[in-house]
Amino acid sequence: MIIKKEMVMMASVHVMVLIRQAMIALAGAAGLSILFFQGIEFIKALASVFHH
């Protein structure tokens, strides 16, 4: 089996794209969780305001 430079290049580009997609997915999940927790805090603050 002869590995050609083109194949190596294609594979490395594919890996880079996969890594980038994974990083974007992780960043998106982190952003969503931050928004989620901020939303919970916001709702708690609203609830405490309405209870007083």
Short mmCIF file of C-alpha atoms in Angstrom, two decimals:
data_model
loop_
_atom_site.label_atom_id
_atom_site.label_comp_id
_atom_site.label_asym_id
_atom_site.label_seq_id
_atom_site.Cartn_x
_atom_site.Cartn_y
_atom_site.Cartn_z
CA MET A 1 0.00 0.00 0.00
CA ILE A 2 1.60 3.22 -1.17
CA ILE A 3 0.49 6.32 0.71
CA LYS A 4 0.47 9.34 -1.56
CA LYS A 5 1.06 12.91 -0.44
CA GLU A 6 -2.39 13.89 -1.74
CA MET A 7 -4.01 11.27 0.50
CA VAL A 8 -2.10 12.51 3.53
CA MET A 9 -3.10 16.10 2.72
CA MET A 10 -6.75 15.11 2.29
CA ALA A 11 -6.70 13.19 5.58
CA SER A 12 -5.07 16.06 7.49
CA VAL A 13 -7.54 18.58 6.07
CA HIS A 14 -10.40 16.26 7.04
CA VAL A 15 -9.03 15.96 10.59
CA MET A 16 -8.63 19.74 10.84
CA VAL A 17 -12.26 20.26 9.75
CA LEU A 18 -13.46 17.67 12.27
CA ILE A 19 -11.47 19.35 15.07
CA ARG A 20 -12.88 22.74 14.10
CA GLN A 21 -16.44 21.40 14.08
CA ALA A 22 -15.87 19.78 17.48
CA MET A 23 -14.54 23.05 18.90
CA ILE A 24 -17.51 24.99 17.48
CA ALA A 25 -19.88 22.41 18.99
CA LEU A 26 -18.15 22.66 22.37
CA ALA A 27 -18.25 26.46 22.26
CA GLY A 28 -21.93 26.35 21.33
CA ALA A 29 -22.71 23.97 24.19
CA ALA A 30 -20.77 26.13 26.65
CA GLY A 31 -22.60 29.25 25.44
CA LEU A 32 -25.97 27.51 25.76
CA SER A 33 -25.22 26.30 29.28
CA ILE A 34 -24.10 29.82 30.30
CA LEU A 35 -27.29 31.29 28.83
CA PHE A 36 -29.32 28.58 30.57
CA PHE A 37 -27.79 29.32 33.99
CA GLN A 38 -28.15 33.08 33.47
CA GLY A 39 -31.79 32.50 32.56
CA ILE A 40 -32.32 30.50 35.78
CA GLU A 41 -30.71 33.31 37.83
CA PHE A 42 -32.87 35.86 36.01
CA ILE A 43 -36.05 33.85 36.74
CA LYS A 44 -35.02 33.48 40.40
CA ALA A 45 -34.49 37.25 40.62
CA LEU A 46 -37.91 37.90 39.03
CA ALA A 47 -39.55 35.41 41.41
CA SER A 48 -37.96 37.05 44.45
CA VAL A 49 -39.13 40.48 43.21
CA PHE A 50 -42.70 39.23 42.73
CA HIS A 51 -42.77 37.48 46.12
CA HIS A 52 -41.93 40.68 48.03
#
